[in-house]
Amino acid sequence: ERSIEINPLNSYAYKGLGLCFVRLENRAKGIAMLKKAIEYAPAEFTDPYYDLAVVYIENNEILQAVKVLEQGFSVSDLFRKEHLELYSSLKDKISGL
């Protein structure tokens, strides 16, 4: 929180804080922080997209996870390559419902 006070655009700090809140069972606040991390992230910092997708997957919100991955794909081809298999498996899961 202090890092964000010093630099309110610090994507990495929002990501860390978001993951802390999620693990401390304040999921809504954690998701909000991860979304801020995405908002302020430079194009080469795609970790928050993956982290938010995982939070959604852990809560069986597959469609939300897919949307976040797609958002990350639009920012980085490398992110797409790294997470295409996960994305495909989630899409298969959705189509199987």
GROMACS .gro file of N, CA and C in nm:
model
  291
    1GLU      N    1   0.083  -0.119   0.000
    1GLU     CA    2   0.000   0.000   0.000
    1GLU      C    3   0.087   0.126   0.000
    2ARG      N    4   0.198   0.119   0.070
    2ARG     CA    5   0.289   0.235   0.074
    2ARG      C    6   0.347   0.263  -0.064
    3SER      N    7   0.380   0.158  -0.138
    3SER     CA    8   0.432   0.176  -0.274
    3SER      C    9   0.333   0.248  -0.362
    4ILE      N   10   0.206   0.216  -0.345
    4ILE     CA   11   0.101   0.280  -0.425
    4ILE      C   12   0.084   0.426  -0.382
    5GLU      N   13   0.101   0.453  -0.253
    5GLU     CA   14   0.096   0.592  -0.207
    5GLU      C   15   0.207   0.674  -0.272
    6ILE      N   16   0.324   0.615  -0.282
    6ILE     CA   17   0.439   0.684  -0.342
    6ILE      C   18   0.420   0.700  -0.492
    7ASN      N   19   0.374   0.592  -0.556
    7ASN     CA   20   0.353   0.594  -0.701
    7ASN      C   21   0.219   0.530  -0.732
    8PRO      N   22   0.114   0.610  -0.745
    8PRO     CA   23  -0.020   0.556  -0.768
    8PRO      C   24  -0.039   0.486  -0.903
    9LEU      N   25   0.062   0.487  -0.987
    9LEU     CA   26   0.053   0.418  -1.116
    9LEU      C   27   0.139   0.292  -1.119
   10ASN      N   28   0.182   0.244  -1.004
   10ASN     CA   29   0.272   0.129  -0.994
   10ASN      C   30   0.195  -0.002  -1.015
   11SER      N   31   0.196  -0.049  -1.136
   11SER     CA   32   0.123  -0.169  -1.173
   11SER      C   33   0.170  -0.291  -1.092
   12TYR      N   34   0.300  -0.302  -1.074
   12TYR     CA   35   0.355  -0.416  -1.000
   12TYR      C   36   0.304  -0.418  -0.856
   13ALA      N   37   0.294  -0.302  -0.793
   13ALA     CA   38   0.245  -0.294  -0.655
   13ALA      C   39   0.097  -0.333  -0.649
   14TYR      N   40   0.018  -0.287  -0.746
   14TYR     CA   41  -0.124  -0.326  -0.749
   14TYR      C   42  -0.138  -0.477  -0.766
   15LYS      N   43  -0.054  -0.534  -0.850
   15LYS     CA   44  -0.058  -0.679  -0.873
   15LYS      C   45  -0.030  -0.754  -0.742
   16GLY      N   46   0.076  -0.716  -0.674
   16GLY     CA   47   0.111  -0.782  -0.548
   16GLY      C   48   0.004  -0.764  -0.442
   17LEU      N   49  -0.047  -0.644  -0.432
   17LEU     CA   50  -0.152  -0.617  -0.335
   17LEU      C   51  -0.279  -0.694  -0.369
   18GLY      N   52  -0.310  -0.700  -0.496
   18GLY     CA   53  -0.428  -0.776  -0.539
   18GLY      C   54  -0.417  -0.923  -0.502
   19LEU      N   55  -0.303  -0.983  -0.526
   19LEU     CA   56  -0.284  -1.123  -0.492
   19LEU      C   57  -0.290  -1.144  -0.341
   20CYS      N   58  -0.236  -1.049  -0.266
   20CYS     CA   59  -0.245  -1.059  -0.118
   20CYS      C   60  -0.389  -1.057  -0.073
   21PHE      N   61  -0.467  -0.964  -0.125
   21PHE     CA   62  -0.608  -0.957  -0.085
   21PHE      C   63  -0.684  -1.085  -0.121
   22VAL      N   64  -0.657  -1.138  -0.239
   22VAL     CA   65  -0.724  -1.262  -0.280
   22VAL      C   66  -0.690  -1.374  -0.183
   23ARG      N   67  -0.562  -1.387  -0.149
   23ARG     CA   68  -0.520  -1.495  -0.059
   23ARG      C   69  -0.569  -1.473   0.083
   24LEU      N   70  -0.596  -1.347   0.118
   24LEU     CA   71  -0.651  -1.317   0.251
   24LEU      C   72  -0.804  -1.321   0.250
   25GLU      N   73  -0.857  -1.376   0.142
   25GLU     CA   74  -1.001  -1.398   0.125
   25GLU      C   75  -1.082  -1.269   0.114
   26ASN      N   76  -1.020  -1.166   0.061
   26ASN     CA   77  -1.093  -1.045   0.024
   26ASN      C   78  -1.088  -1.039  -0.128
   27ARG      N   79  -1.160  -1.132  -0.189
   27ARG     CA   80  -1.154  -1.154  -0.332
   27ARG      C   81  -1.194  -1.029  -0.413
   28ALA      N   82  -1.301  -0.963  -0.371
   28ALA     CA   83  -1.349  -0.846  -0.446
   28ALA      C   84  -1.242  -0.737  -0.451
   29LYS      N   85  -1.181  -0.710  -0.339
   29LYS     CA   86  -1.077  -0.607  -0.334
   29LYS      C   87  -0.954  -0.652  -0.413
   30GLY      N   88  -0.921  -0.781  -0.404
   30GLY     CA   89  -0.809  -0.834  -0.479
   30GLY      C   90  -0.829  -0.821  -0.629
   31ILE      N   91  -0.948  -0.854  -0.675
   31ILE     CA   92  -0.980  -0.841  -0.818
   31ILE      C   93  -0.972  -0.695  -0.861
   32ALA      N   94  -1.022  -0.606  -0.777
   32ALA     CA   95  -1.015  -0.463  -0.809
   32ALA      C   96  -0.870  -0.417  -0.824
   33MET      N   97  -0.783  -0.465  -0.736
   33MET     CA   98  -0.641  -0.427  -0.743
   33MET      C   99  -0.576  -0.487  -0.868
   34LEU      N  100  -0.610  -0.611  -0.902
   34LEU     CA  101  -0.553  -0.672  -1.022
   34LEU      C  102  -0.600  -0.599  -1.147
   35LYS      N  103  -0.723  -0.552  -1.148
   35LYS     CA  104  -0.773  -0.474  -1.262
   35LYS      C  105  -0.698  -0.341  -1.272
   36LYS      N  106  -0.666  -0.281  -1.158
   36LYS     CA  107  -0.586  -0.157  -1.161
   36LYS      C  108  -0.446  -0.187  -1.214
   37ALA      N  109  -0.390  -0.303  -1.174
   37ALA     CA  110  -0.259  -0.342  -1.224
   37ALA      C  111  -0.261  -0.352  -1.376
   38ILE      N  112  -0.367  -0.409  -1.430
   38ILE     CA  113  -0.382  -0.419  -1.575
   38ILE      C  114  -0.394  -0.280  -1.637
   39GLU      N  115  -0.473  -0.196  -1.574
   39GLU     CA  116  -0.494  -0.060  -1.626
   39GLU      C  117  -0.363   0.017  -1.639
   40TYR      N  118  -0.274   0.002  -1.542
   40TYR     CA  119  -0.150   0.079  -1.540
   40TYR      C  120  -0.029   0.004  -1.597
   41ALA      N  121  -0.049  -0.119  -1.638
   41ALA     CA  122   0.064  -0.201  -1.683
   41ALA      C  123   0.117  -0.155  -1.819
   42PRO      N  124   0.249  -0.145  -1.830
   42PRO     CA  125   0.306  -0.123  -1.963
   42PRO      C  126   0.287  -0.251  -2.045
   43ALA      N  127   0.293  -0.240  -2.175
   43ALA     CA  128   0.264  -0.352  -2.264
   43ALA      C  129   0.347  -0.477  -2.234
   44GLU      N  130   0.469  -0.458  -2.188
   44GLU     CA  131   0.556  -0.575  -2.164
   44GLU      C  132   0.528  -0.643  -2.029
   45PHE      N  133   0.444  -0.585  -1.946
   45PHE     CA  134   0.414  -0.643  -1.814
   45PHE      C  135   0.274  -0.705  -1.817
   46THR      N  136   0.271  -0.834  -1.851
   46THR     CA  137   0.143  -0.901  -1.871
   46THR      C  138   0.104  -0.993  -1.754
   47ASP      N  139   0.187  -1.000  -1.652
   47ASP     CA  140   0.158  -1.086  -1.537
   47ASP      C  141   0.018  -1.064  -1.478
   48PRO      N  142  -0.028  -0.938  -1.465
   48PRO     CA  143  -0.159  -0.919  -1.403
   48PRO      C  144  -0.274  -0.986  -1.479
   49TYR      N  145  -0.262  -0.996  -1.610
   49TYR     CA  146  -0.366  -1.064  -1.688
   49TYR      C  147  -0.375  -1.211  -1.648
   50TYR      N  148  -0.259  -1.274  -1.642
   50TYR     CA  149  -0.254  -1.415  -1.604
   50TYR      C  150  -0.304  -1.434  -1.461
   51ASP      N  151  -0.258  -1.350  -1.370
   51ASP     CA  152  -0.298  -1.363  -1.230
   51ASP      C  153  -0.448  -1.347  -1.213
   52LEU      N  154  -0.507  -1.250  -1.281
   52LEU     CA  155  -0.651  -1.230  -1.270
   52LEU      C  156  -0.726  -1.348  -1.331
   53ALA      N  157  -0.678  -1.400  -1.441
   53ALA     CA  158  -0.741  -1.518  -1.502
   53ALA      C  159  -0.737  -1.635  -1.405
   54VAL      N  160  -0.626  -1.655  -1.337
   54VAL     CA  161  -0.615  -1.765  -1.240
   54VAL      C  162  -0.713  -1.747  -1.125
   55VAL      N  163  -0.727  -1.625  -1.076
   55VAL     CA  164  -0.824  -1.598  -0.969
   55VAL      C  165  -0.964  -1.638  -1.015
   56TYR      N  166  -0.999  -1.601  -1.138
   56TYR     CA  167  -1.131  -1.639  -1.190
   56TYR      C  168  -1.142  -1.791  -1.205
   57ILE      N  169  -1.038  -1.855  -1.253
   57ILE     CA  170  -1.041  -2.001  -1.268
   57ILE      C  171  -1.060  -2.068  -1.133
   58GLU      N  172  -0.988  -2.021  -1.031
   58GLU     CA  173  -1.001  -2.079  -0.897
   58GLU      C  174  -1.142  -2.066  -0.842
   59ASN      N  175  -1.216  -1.969  -0.892
   59ASN     CA  176  -1.353  -1.948  -0.846
   59ASN      C  177  -1.455  -1.996  -0.949
   60ASN      N  178  -1.407  -2.078  -1.043
   60ASN     CA  179  -1.490  -2.140  -1.146
   60ASN      C  180  -1.566  -2.036  -1.230
   61GLU      N  181  -1.503  -1.923  -1.253
   61GLU     CA  182  -1.559  -1.819  -1.339
   61GLU      C  183  -1.481  -1.822  -1.471
   62ILE      N  184  -1.506  -1.929  -1.545
   62ILE     CA  185  -1.427  -1.960  -1.664
   62ILE      C  186  -1.444  -1.854  -1.773
   63LEU      N  187  -1.565  -1.809  -1.794
   63LEU     CA  188  -1.589  -1.709  -1.898
   63LEU      C  189  -1.513  -1.580  -1.868
   64GLN      N  190  -1.509  -1.539  -1.742
   64GLN     CA  191  -1.433  -1.421  -1.703
   64GLN      C  192  -1.284  -1.442  -1.729
   65ALA      N  193  -1.235  -1.561  -1.696
   65ALA     CA  194  -1.094  -1.593  -1.719
   65ALA      C  195  -1.060  -1.583  -1.868
   66VAL      N  196  -1.146  -1.636  -1.952
   66VAL     CA  197  -1.126  -1.632  -2.097
   66VAL      C  198  -1.118  -1.487  -2.144
   67LYS      N  199  -1.209  -1.405  -2.094
   67LYS     CA  200  -1.210  -1.263  -2.135
   67LYS      C  201  -1.081  -1.192  -2.097
   68VAL      N  202  -1.030  -1.221  -1.978
   68VAL     CA  203  -0.906  -1.158  -1.933
   68VAL      C  204  -0.788  -1.206  -2.020
   69LEU      N  205  -0.785  -1.335  -2.050
   69LEU     CA  206  -0.678  -1.386  -2.136
   69LEU      C  207  -0.685  -1.320  -2.274
   70GLU      N  208  -0.804  -1.304  -2.327
   70GLU     CA  209  -0.820  -1.239  -2.457
   70GLU      C  210  -0.771  -1.095  -2.452
   71GLN      N  211  -0.798  -1.029  -2.342
   71GLN     CA  212  -0.750  -0.893  -2.323
   71GLN      C  213  -0.596  -0.891  -2.326
   72GLY      N  214  -0.535  -0.986  -2.257
   72GLY     CA  215  -0.389  -0.997  -2.258
   72GLY      C  216  -0.335  -1.028  -2.396
   73PHE      N  217  -0.406  -1.113  -2.471
   73PHE     CA  218  -0.364  -1.147  -2.607
   73PHE      C  219  -0.359  -1.023  -2.695
   74SER      N  220  -0.451  -0.930  -2.672
   74SER     CA  221  -0.456  -0.810  -2.755
   74SER      C  222  -0.338  -0.717  -2.726
   75VAL      N  223  -0.271  -0.737  -2.615
   75VAL     CA  224  -0.160  -0.652  -2.574
   75VAL      C  225  -0.026  -0.711  -2.615
   76SER      N  226  -0.017  -0.845  -2.615
   76SER     CA  227   0.114  -0.906  -2.634
   76SER      C  228   0.105  -1.040  -2.707
   77ASP      N  229   0.179  -1.050  -2.817
   77ASP     CA  230   0.187  -1.177  -2.888
   77ASP      C  231   0.259  -1.283  -2.805
   78LEU      N  232   0.358  -1.241  -2.728
   78LEU     CA  233   0.429  -1.335  -2.641
   78LEU      C  234   0.334  -1.392  -2.535
   79PHE      N  235   0.251  -1.307  -2.478
   79PHE     CA  236   0.152  -1.353  -2.380
   79PHE      C  237   0.061  -1.458  -2.445
   80ARG      N  238   0.019  -1.432  -2.568
   80ARG     CA  239  -0.065  -1.528  -2.641
   80ARG      C  240   0.006  -1.663  -2.654
   81LYS      N  241   0.131  -1.661  -2.696
   81LYS     CA  242   0.206  -1.784  -2.713
   81LYS      C  243   0.220  -1.860  -2.581
   82GLU      N  244   0.246  -1.785  -2.475
   82GLU     CA  245   0.267  -1.848  -2.344
   82GLU      C  246   0.140  -1.909  -2.286
   83HIS      N  247   0.025  -1.853  -2.319
   83HIS     CA  248  -0.098  -1.894  -2.251
   83HIS      C  249  -0.208  -1.947  -2.344
   84LEU      N  250  -0.171  -1.973  -2.469
   84LEU     CA  251  -0.270  -2.022  -2.566
   84LEU      C  252  -0.325  -2.159  -2.526
   85GLU      N  253  -0.241  -2.244  -2.470
   85GLU     CA  254  -0.288  -2.377  -2.429
   85GLU      C  255  -0.392  -2.366  -2.316
   86LEU      N  256  -0.367  -2.282  -2.219
   86LEU     CA  257  -0.462  -2.260  -2.112
   86LEU      C  258  -0.593  -2.205  -2.168
   87TYR      N  259  -0.581  -2.106  -2.255
   87TYR     CA  260  -0.697  -2.045  -2.318
   87TYR      C  261  -0.780  -2.150  -2.392
   88SER      N  262  -0.714  -2.232  -2.470
   88SER     CA  263  -0.783  -2.335  -2.547
   88SER      C  264  -0.855  -2.434  -2.456
   89SER      N  265  -0.791  -2.473  -2.347
   89SER     CA  266  -0.856  -2.567  -2.255
   89SER      C  267  -0.978  -2.503  -2.188
   90LEU      N  268  -0.970  -2.375  -2.159
   90LEU     CA  269  -1.086  -2.306  -2.100
   90LEU      C  270  -1.200  -2.294  -2.202
   91LYS      N  271  -1.165  -2.262  -2.325
   91LYS     CA  272  -1.267  -2.253  -2.431
   91LYS      C  273  -1.336  -2.389  -2.449
   92ASP      N  274  -1.257  -2.496  -2.445
   92ASP     CA  275  -1.314  -2.632  -2.456
   92ASP      C  276  -1.409  -2.659  -2.340
   93LYS      N  277  -1.371  -2.615  -2.221
   93LYS     CA  278  -1.455  -2.634  -2.102
   93LYS      C  279  -1.588  -2.559  -2.118
   94ILE      N  280  -1.581  -2.438  -2.172
   94ILE     CA  281  -1.703  -2.359  -2.192
   94ILE      C  282  -1.794  -2.427  -2.294
   95SER      N  283  -1.736  -2.472  -2.404
   95SER     CA  284  -1.817  -2.532  -2.509
   95SER      C  285  -1.875  -2.667  -2.464
   96GLY      N  286  -1.814  -2.728  -2.365
   96GLY     CA  287  -1.863  -2.855  -2.314
   96GLY      C  288  -1.978  -2.840  -2.213
   97LEU      N  289  -2.007  -2.716  -2.174
   97LEU     CA  290  -2.114  -2.693  -2.076
   97LEU      C  291  -2.251  -2.693  -2.139
   0.00000   0.00000   0.00000
